[in-house]
Amino acid sequence: VKHQWRTGLVIQAQNGPCAGIYATVPVPVEWEDQTVRIINEEISPEIGRVRYRTLDHGVKQMMLIISRLNPGQQAMAVITFEVVSNPLPAPTATESLVIPKRPSRDVRLYLGSSPFIDSRHAKIRDQARQIVVEKETAWQQVEAIYDWVRERVELREGNLKGATAALRDGFGQKEDLTSLFIALCRAHRVPTRTVWVPNHNYAEFYLEDQSGKGRWYPCELVGTRAFGQLPQQRPIL
């Protein structure tokens, strides 16, 4: 699947001069099933410098510096990316997949607490234990957590409140549902993370095969059920 994704910044000094402007814009990132290349750049002379940086966990930003804009003057830095998605197939045999016992440092980052994902909260840990009881395989355990969140926590519009509040209230917005699934999985020692796409997010969990080779598997917490593979491909930010 091939996308074109146009992103950047247009800024104008309206009521007076502006100086020392610094801005960052998220851009599509190379991912396990996604390749990215720049196919067009629209950069006005007012832009002093454009560069890119990759933060922890793979987030990529375009960084802009504008030294000065006079009243009414406009600066623009808009980049068009070609994003090619090659969706990985869902696993055909899930019985042999296991929770990693000694995950690498990069994977281990997704076992702790994060903002709005309090995986160490007592109620989160207790709920995770209850959900996975009598589920034999790692895949069945993660899928049980997935189905529990979708069935027990109602999707409602509102402000972001986080996993623990969504568990307590029984409802939350789409990021709350994703955060609750992630928190419950992490409480069960399954590495899990948020993936951001335009105007949306979903979760990925990490399991290994018997040889120790691991892979991230996506799942969609809102809308049509999708566990282990996503039918819709969007540019990953």
C-alpha atoms as a PDB file:
ATOM      1  CA  VAL A   1       0.000   0.000   0.000  1.00  0.00           C
ATOM      2  CA  LYS A   2       1.477   3.346  -1.073  1.00  0.00           C
ATOM      3  CA  HIS A   3       0.575   6.690   0.528  1.00  0.00           C
ATOM      4  CA  GLN A   4       1.665  10.266   0.039  1.00  0.00           C
ATOM      5  CA  TRP A   5       1.822  12.158   3.330  1.00  0.00           C
ATOM      6  CA  ARG A   6       2.270  15.936   3.288  1.00  0.00           C
ATOM      7  CA  THR A   7       3.272  17.552   6.550  1.00  0.00           C
ATOM      8  CA  GLY A   8       5.123  20.571   7.854  1.00  0.00           C
ATOM      9  CA  LEU A   9       4.502  24.101   9.043  1.00  0.00           C
ATOM     10  CA  VAL A  10       3.265  27.416   7.646  1.00  0.00           C
ATOM     11  CA  ILE A  11       3.624  30.391   9.976  1.00  0.00           C
ATOM     12  CA  GLN A  12       2.874  34.082   9.541  1.00  0.00           C
ATOM     13  CA  ALA A  13       3.749  37.111  11.667  1.00  0.00           C
ATOM     14  CA  GLN A  14       0.405  38.897  11.897  1.00  0.00           C
ATOM     15  CA  ASN A  15       0.535  41.711  14.464  1.00  0.00           C
ATOM     16  CA  GLY A  16       4.237  42.473  14.526  1.00  0.00           C
ATOM     17  CA  PRO A  17       7.684  40.981  13.979  1.00  0.00           C
ATOM     18  CA  CYS A  18       8.548  37.541  15.349  1.00  0.00           C
ATOM     19  CA  ALA A  19      12.056  36.340  16.142  1.00  0.00           C
ATOM     20  CA  GLY A  20      13.788  33.187  17.334  1.00  0.00           C
ATOM     21  CA  ILE A  21      11.097  30.744  16.200  1.00  0.00           C
ATOM     22  CA  TYR A  22      11.803  27.071  16.880  1.00  0.00           C
ATOM     23  CA  ALA A  23       9.323  24.338  15.948  1.00  0.00           C
ATOM     24  CA  THR A  24       9.100  20.556  15.654  1.00  0.00           C
ATOM     25  CA  VAL A  25       6.715  18.533  13.489  1.00  0.00           C
ATOM     26  CA  PRO A  26       6.211  14.725  13.647  1.00  0.00           C
ATOM     27  CA  VAL A  27       6.944  12.919  10.379  1.00  0.00           C
ATOM     28  CA  PRO A  28       6.448   9.319   9.205  1.00  0.00           C
ATOM     29  CA  VAL A  29       9.118   6.952  10.500  1.00  0.00           C
ATOM     30  CA  GLU A  30      10.776   3.803   9.200  1.00  0.00           C
ATOM     31  CA  TRP A  31       8.955   0.876  10.818  1.00  0.00           C
ATOM     32  CA  GLU A  32       9.020  -2.885  10.664  1.00  0.00           C
ATOM     33  CA  ASP A  33       6.456  -2.903   7.857  1.00  0.00           C
ATOM     34  CA  GLN A  34       6.873   0.643   6.514  1.00  0.00           C
ATOM     35  CA  THR A  35       9.448   2.437   4.346  1.00  0.00           C
ATOM     36  CA  VAL A  36       9.608   6.218   3.948  1.00  0.00           C
ATOM     37  CA  ARG A  37      11.270   8.577   1.467  1.00  0.00           C
ATOM     38  CA  ILE A  38      11.016  12.298   0.732  1.00  0.00           C
ATOM     39  CA  ILE A  39       9.628  13.060  -2.739  1.00  0.00           C
ATOM     40  CA  ASN A  40       9.137  16.848  -2.513  1.00  0.00           C
ATOM     41  CA  GLU A  41      10.235  19.771  -0.336  1.00  0.00           C
ATOM     42  CA  GLU A  42       8.617  23.213  -0.249  1.00  0.00           C
ATOM     43  CA  ILE A  43      10.925  25.373   1.879  1.00  0.00           C
ATOM     44  CA  SER A  44      10.763  29.158   1.761  1.00  0.00           C
ATOM     45  CA  PRO A  45      13.889  31.337   2.114  1.00  0.00           C
ATOM     46  CA  GLU A  46      12.771  32.505   5.576  1.00  0.00           C
ATOM     47  CA  ILE A  47      13.473  29.047   6.999  1.00  0.00           C
ATOM     48  CA  GLY A  48      16.990  29.142   8.380  1.00  0.00           C
ATOM     49  CA  ARG A  49      17.522  25.432   8.771  1.00  0.00           C
ATOM     50  CA  VAL A  50      15.566  22.168   8.453  1.00  0.00           C
ATOM     51  CA  ARG A  51      16.892  18.992   9.990  1.00  0.00           C
ATOM     52  CA  TYR A  52      15.551  15.740  11.403  1.00  0.00           C
ATOM     53  CA  ARG A  53      16.094  13.882  14.646  1.00  0.00           C
ATOM     54  CA  THR A  54      14.958  10.533  15.998  1.00  0.00           C
ATOM     55  CA  LEU A  55      13.942  10.463  19.654  1.00  0.00           C
ATOM     56  CA  ASP A  56      13.752   7.500  21.999  1.00  0.00           C
ATOM     57  CA  HIS A  57      11.322   4.771  20.925  1.00  0.00           C
ATOM     58  CA  GLY A  58      11.699   5.704  17.241  1.00  0.00           C
ATOM     59  CA  VAL A  59       9.706   8.950  17.110  1.00  0.00           C
ATOM     60  CA  LYS A  60      11.015  11.158  14.280  1.00  0.00           C
ATOM     61  CA  GLN A  61      10.696  14.942  14.136  1.00  0.00           C
ATOM     62  CA  MET A  62      11.404  17.629  11.587  1.00  0.00           C
ATOM     63  CA  MET A  63      13.064  20.589  13.331  1.00  0.00           C
ATOM     64  CA  LEU A  64      12.767  24.173  12.050  1.00  0.00           C
ATOM     65  CA  ILE A  65      14.523  27.399  12.984  1.00  0.00           C
ATOM     66  CA  ILE A  66      13.305  30.799  11.742  1.00  0.00           C
ATOM     67  CA  SER A  67      15.464  33.709  12.870  1.00  0.00           C
ATOM     68  CA  ARG A  68      12.973  36.471  12.067  1.00  0.00           C
ATOM     69  CA  LEU A  69       9.674  37.254  10.341  1.00  0.00           C
ATOM     70  CA  ASN A  70       8.618  40.807   9.601  1.00  0.00           C
ATOM     71  CA  PRO A  71       4.959  41.875  10.009  1.00  0.00           C
ATOM     72  CA  GLY A  72       2.836  40.043   7.429  1.00  0.00           C
ATOM     73  CA  GLN A  73       5.712  37.839   6.317  1.00  0.00           C
ATOM     74  CA  GLN A  74       5.099  34.088   5.962  1.00  0.00           C
ATOM     75  CA  ALA A  75       7.482  31.140   6.176  1.00  0.00           C
ATOM     76  CA  MET A  76       6.776  27.606   4.965  1.00  0.00           C
ATOM     77  CA  ALA A  77       8.440  24.222   5.282  1.00  0.00           C
ATOM     78  CA  VAL A  78       6.193  21.490   3.862  1.00  0.00           C
ATOM     79  CA  ILE A  79       7.545  18.036   3.026  1.00  0.00           C
ATOM     80  CA  THR A  80       5.821  15.338   0.965  1.00  0.00           C
ATOM     81  CA  PHE A  81       6.732  11.768   1.906  1.00  0.00           C
ATOM     82  CA  GLU A  82       6.060   8.560   0.037  1.00  0.00           C
ATOM     83  CA  VAL A  83       5.089   5.945   2.593  1.00  0.00           C
ATOM     84  CA  VAL A  84       4.958   2.298   1.521  1.00  0.00           C
ATOM     85  CA  SER A  85       3.278  -0.156   3.882  1.00  0.00           C
ATOM     86  CA  ASN A  86       3.925  -3.888   3.626  1.00  0.00           C
ATOM     87  CA  PRO A  87       1.571  -5.400   6.205  1.00  0.00           C
ATOM     88  CA  LEU A  88       2.892  -8.516   7.883  1.00  0.00           C
ATOM     89  CA  PRO A  89       0.555 -11.528   7.831  1.00  0.00           C
ATOM     90  CA  ALA A  90      -1.081 -12.736  11.015  1.00  0.00           C
ATOM     91  CA  PRO A  91       0.676 -15.756  12.547  1.00  0.00           C
ATOM     92  CA  THR A  92      -0.666 -19.117  11.432  1.00  0.00           C
ATOM     93  CA  ALA A  93       0.487 -20.988  14.554  1.00  0.00           C
ATOM     94  CA  THR A  94       0.135 -19.099  17.817  1.00  0.00           C
ATOM     95  CA  GLU A  95       0.484 -21.999  20.257  1.00  0.00           C
ATOM     96  CA  SER A  96       4.268 -21.805  20.271  1.00  0.00           C
ATOM     97  CA  LEU A  97       4.496 -18.046  20.940  1.00  0.00           C
ATOM     98  CA  VAL A  98       5.671 -17.100  24.421  1.00  0.00           C
ATOM     99  CA  ILE A  99       6.128 -14.049  26.626  1.00  0.00           C
ATOM    100  CA  PRO A 100       9.848 -13.100  26.481  1.00  0.00           C
ATOM    101  CA  LYS A 101      11.709 -14.025  29.663  1.00  0.00           C
ATOM    102  CA  ARG A 102      14.793 -11.918  28.928  1.00  0.00           C
ATOM    103  CA  PRO A 103      13.717  -9.181  26.516  1.00  0.00           C
ATOM    104  CA  SER A 104      16.335  -6.890  25.016  1.00  0.00           C
ATOM    105  CA  ARG A 105      16.765  -3.388  26.404  1.00  0.00           C
ATOM    106  CA  ASP A 106      14.788  -1.870  23.514  1.00  0.00           C
ATOM    107  CA  VAL A 107      11.858  -4.194  24.187  1.00  0.00           C
ATOM    108  CA  ARG A 108      12.147  -3.942  27.982  1.00  0.00           C
ATOM    109  CA  LEU A 109      11.322  -0.224  27.719  1.00  0.00           C
ATOM    110  CA  TYR A 110       7.729  -1.226  27.021  1.00  0.00           C
ATOM    111  CA  LEU A 111       7.233  -3.113  30.290  1.00  0.00           C
ATOM    112  CA  GLY A 112       7.269  -0.191  32.713  1.00  0.00           C
ATOM    113  CA  SER A 113       4.795   2.564  33.434  1.00  0.00           C
ATOM    114  CA  SER A 114       4.331   5.454  30.993  1.00  0.00           C
ATOM    115  CA  PRO A 115       2.261   8.645  31.141  1.00  0.00           C
ATOM    116  CA  PHE A 116      -1.408   7.576  31.475  1.00  0.00           C
ATOM    117  CA  ILE A 117      -0.293   3.901  31.437  1.00  0.00           C
ATOM    118  CA  ASP A 118       0.146   2.962  35.101  1.00  0.00           C
ATOM    119  CA  SER A 119       0.922  -0.712  34.694  1.00  0.00           C
ATOM    120  CA  ARG A 120       2.095  -1.000  38.312  1.00  0.00           C
ATOM    121  CA  HIS A 121      -1.165   0.193  39.858  1.00  0.00           C
ATOM    122  CA  ALA A 122      -2.609  -2.453  42.186  1.00  0.00           C
ATOM    123  CA  LYS A 123      -6.008  -2.492  40.460  1.00  0.00           C
ATOM    124  CA  ILE A 124      -4.410  -2.864  37.031  1.00  0.00           C
ATOM    125  CA  ARG A 125      -2.252  -5.760  38.217  1.00  0.00           C
ATOM    126  CA  ASP A 126      -5.151  -7.467  39.981  1.00  0.00           C
ATOM    127  CA  GLN A 127      -7.416  -7.143  36.937  1.00  0.00           C
ATOM    128  CA  ALA A 128      -4.731  -8.554  34.644  1.00  0.00           C
ATOM    129  CA  ARG A 129      -4.361 -11.631  36.876  1.00  0.00           C
ATOM    130  CA  GLN A 130      -8.111 -12.231  36.830  1.00  0.00           C
ATOM    131  CA  ILE A 131      -8.392 -11.925  33.051  1.00  0.00           C
ATOM    132  CA  VAL A 132      -5.655 -14.405  32.112  1.00  0.00           C
ATOM    133  CA  VAL A 133      -6.559 -17.120  34.612  1.00  0.00           C
ATOM    134  CA  GLU A 134      -7.015 -20.516  32.901  1.00  0.00           C
ATOM    135  CA  LYS A 135      -5.712 -19.174  29.570  1.00  0.00           C
ATOM    136  CA  GLU A 136      -2.967 -21.585  28.539  1.00  0.00           C
ATOM    137  CA  THR A 137      -0.938 -19.873  25.817  1.00  0.00           C
ATOM    138  CA  ALA A 138       0.556 -16.381  25.689  1.00  0.00           C
ATOM    139  CA  TRP A 139      -1.536 -15.567  22.631  1.00  0.00           C
ATOM    140  CA  GLN A 140      -4.743 -16.609  24.410  1.00  0.00           C
ATOM    141  CA  GLN A 141      -3.792 -14.511  27.430  1.00  0.00           C
ATOM    142  CA  VAL A 142      -3.176 -11.349  25.404  1.00  0.00           C
ATOM    143  CA  GLU A 143      -6.308 -11.956  23.355  1.00  0.00           C
ATOM    144  CA  ALA A 144      -8.314 -12.362  26.574  1.00  0.00           C
ATOM    145  CA  ILE A 145      -7.063  -8.957  27.758  1.00  0.00           C
ATOM    146  CA  TYR A 146      -7.915  -7.480  24.369  1.00  0.00           C
ATOM    147  CA  ASP A 147     -11.464  -8.858  24.371  1.00  0.00           C
ATOM    148  CA  TRP A 148     -12.008  -7.862  28.008  1.00  0.00           C
ATOM    149  CA  VAL A 149     -11.160  -4.203  27.301  1.00  0.00           C
ATOM    150  CA  ARG A 150     -13.333  -4.082  24.177  1.00  0.00           C
ATOM    151  CA  GLU A 151     -16.282  -5.736  25.937  1.00  0.00           C
ATOM    152  CA  ARG A 152     -16.092  -4.095  29.373  1.00  0.00           C
ATOM    153  CA  VAL A 153     -14.895  -0.535  28.689  1.00  0.00           C
ATOM    154  CA  GLU A 154     -17.201   1.737  26.712  1.00  0.00           C
ATOM    155  CA  LEU A 155     -15.847   4.142  24.115  1.00  0.00           C
ATOM    156  CA  ARG A 156     -16.873   7.739  24.891  1.00  0.00           C
ATOM    157  CA  GLU A 157     -15.614  11.084  23.672  1.00  0.00           C
ATOM    158  CA  GLY A 158     -13.885  13.182  26.303  1.00  0.00           C
ATOM    159  CA  ASN A 159     -10.589  14.281  27.748  1.00  0.00           C
ATOM    160  CA  LEU A 160      -7.698  11.864  28.129  1.00  0.00           C
ATOM    161  CA  LYS A 161      -7.693  10.379  31.634  1.00  0.00           C
ATOM    162  CA  GLY A 162      -5.518   7.269  31.414  1.00  0.00           C
ATOM    163  CA  ALA A 163      -5.688   3.530  31.981  1.00  0.00           C
ATOM    164  CA  THR A 164      -6.476   3.458  35.699  1.00  0.00           C
ATOM    165  CA  ALA A 165      -9.347   5.946  35.407  1.00  0.00           C
ATOM    166  CA  ALA A 166     -10.787   4.076  32.404  1.00  0.00           C
ATOM    167  CA  LEU A 167     -10.692   0.840  34.414  1.00  0.00           C
ATOM    168  CA  ARG A 168     -12.377   2.536  37.361  1.00  0.00           C
ATOM    169  CA  ASP A 169     -15.080   4.309  35.339  1.00  0.00           C
ATOM    170  CA  GLY A 170     -15.745   1.595  32.757  1.00  0.00           C
ATOM    171  CA  PHE A 171     -15.442   4.084  29.878  1.00  0.00           C
ATOM    172  CA  GLY A 172     -12.926   6.290  28.138  1.00  0.00           C
ATOM    173  CA  GLN A 173     -11.889   7.803  24.838  1.00  0.00           C
ATOM    174  CA  LYS A 174      -9.923   5.835  22.239  1.00  0.00           C
ATOM    175  CA  GLU A 175      -6.485   6.551  23.700  1.00  0.00           C
ATOM    176  CA  ASP A 176      -7.753   5.529  27.159  1.00  0.00           C
ATOM    177  CA  LEU A 177      -8.842   2.131  25.805  1.00  0.00           C
ATOM    178  CA  THR A 178      -5.483   1.637  24.110  1.00  0.00           C
ATOM    179  CA  SER A 179      -3.676   2.719  27.285  1.00  0.00           C
ATOM    180  CA  LEU A 180      -5.710   0.327  29.442  1.00  0.00           C
ATOM    181  CA  PHE A 181      -4.946  -2.620  27.157  1.00  0.00           C
ATOM    182  CA  ILE A 182      -1.251  -1.715  27.246  1.00  0.00           C
ATOM    183  CA  ALA A 183      -1.230  -1.337  31.039  1.00  0.00           C
ATOM    184  CA  LEU A 184      -2.919  -4.719  31.554  1.00  0.00           C
ATOM    185  CA  CYS A 185      -0.502  -6.437  29.146  1.00  0.00           C
ATOM    186  CA  ARG A 186       2.532  -4.864  30.804  1.00  0.00           C
ATOM    187  CA  ALA A 187       1.234  -5.905  34.208  1.00  0.00           C
ATOM    188  CA  HIS A 188       1.283  -9.448  32.802  1.00  0.00           C
ATOM    189  CA  ARG A 189       4.914  -8.907  31.629  1.00  0.00           C
ATOM    190  CA  VAL A 190       3.990  -8.645  27.943  1.00  0.00           C
ATOM    191  CA  PRO A 191       5.856  -5.756  26.239  1.00  0.00           C
ATOM    192  CA  THR A 192       3.230  -3.493  24.651  1.00  0.00           C
ATOM    193  CA  ARG A 193       3.337  -0.046  23.055  1.00  0.00           C
ATOM    194  CA  THR A 194       1.232   2.678  21.431  1.00  0.00           C
ATOM    195  CA  VAL A 195       1.555   3.292  17.697  1.00  0.00           C
ATOM    196  CA  TRP A 196       0.481   6.703  16.392  1.00  0.00           C
ATOM    197  CA  VAL A 197      -1.036   7.178  12.943  1.00  0.00           C
ATOM    198  CA  PRO A 198      -2.835  10.285  11.596  1.00  0.00           C
ATOM    199  CA  ASN A 199      -5.727  11.150  13.948  1.00  0.00           C
ATOM    200  CA  HIS A 200      -5.630   7.748  15.621  1.00  0.00           C
ATOM    201  CA  ASN A 201      -3.599   5.230  17.610  1.00  0.00           C
ATOM    202  CA  TYR A 202      -3.506   1.477  18.154  1.00  0.00           C
ATOM    203  CA  ALA A 203      -1.470  -0.979  20.213  1.00  0.00           C
ATOM    204  CA  GLU A 204       1.268  -3.498  19.458  1.00  0.00           C
ATOM    205  CA  PHE A 205       2.312  -6.377  21.730  1.00  0.00           C
ATOM    206  CA  TYR A 206       5.524  -8.374  21.573  1.00  0.00           C
ATOM    207  CA  LEU A 207       5.854 -12.171  21.717  1.00  0.00           C
ATOM    208  CA  GLU A 208       8.653 -14.574  20.835  1.00  0.00           C
ATOM    209  CA  ASP A 209       8.730 -17.938  19.096  1.00  0.00           C
ATOM    210  CA  GLN A 210      10.480 -20.981  20.551  1.00  0.00           C
ATOM    211  CA  SER A 211      13.810 -19.937  19.022  1.00  0.00           C
ATOM    212  CA  GLY A 212      13.699 -16.576  20.807  1.00  0.00           C
ATOM    213  CA  LYS A 213      12.862 -14.505  17.724  1.00  0.00           C
ATOM    214  CA  GLY A 214      10.372 -11.798  18.602  1.00  0.00           C
ATOM    215  CA  ARG A 215       7.821  -9.779  16.669  1.00  0.00           C
ATOM    216  CA  TRP A 216       5.383  -6.951  17.343  1.00  0.00           C
ATOM    217  CA  TYR A 217       1.711  -7.743  16.646  1.00  0.00           C
ATOM    218  CA  PRO A 218      -0.858  -4.951  16.127  1.00  0.00           C
ATOM    219  CA  CYS A 219      -4.374  -4.776  17.491  1.00  0.00           C
ATOM    220  CA  GLU A 220      -7.166  -2.235  17.184  1.00  0.00           C
ATOM    221  CA  LEU A 221      -9.029  -1.421  20.407  1.00  0.00           C
ATOM    222  CA  VAL A 222     -11.868   0.583  18.847  1.00  0.00           C
ATOM    223  CA  GLY A 223     -14.023  -0.058  15.801  1.00  0.00           C
ATOM    224  CA  THR A 224     -13.872  -3.310  13.864  1.00  0.00           C
ATOM    225  CA  ARG A 225     -12.186  -6.146  15.731  1.00  0.00           C
ATOM    226  CA  ALA A 226      -8.597  -6.605  14.535  1.00  0.00           C
ATOM    227  CA  PHE A 227      -6.173  -8.697  16.596  1.00  0.00           C
ATOM    228  CA  GLY A 228      -2.752  -9.733  15.301  1.00  0.00           C
ATOM    229  CA  GLN A 229      -3.099  -7.934  11.979  1.00  0.00           C
ATOM    230  CA  LEU A 230      -4.667  -4.649  10.837  1.00  0.00           C
ATOM    231  CA  PRO A 231      -6.784  -4.562   7.672  1.00  0.00           C
ATOM    232  CA  GLN A 232      -6.262  -0.804   7.207  1.00  0.00           C
ATOM    233  CA  GLN A 233      -2.771   0.603   6.666  1.00  0.00           C
ATOM    234  CA  ARG A 234      -2.023   4.220   7.619  1.00  0.00           C
ATOM    235  CA  PRO A 235       1.252   6.148   7.713  1.00  0.00           C
ATOM    236  CA  ILE A 236       2.970   5.407  11.052  1.00  0.00           C
ATOM    237  CA  LEU A 237       4.112   8.491  12.929  1.00  0.00           C
END
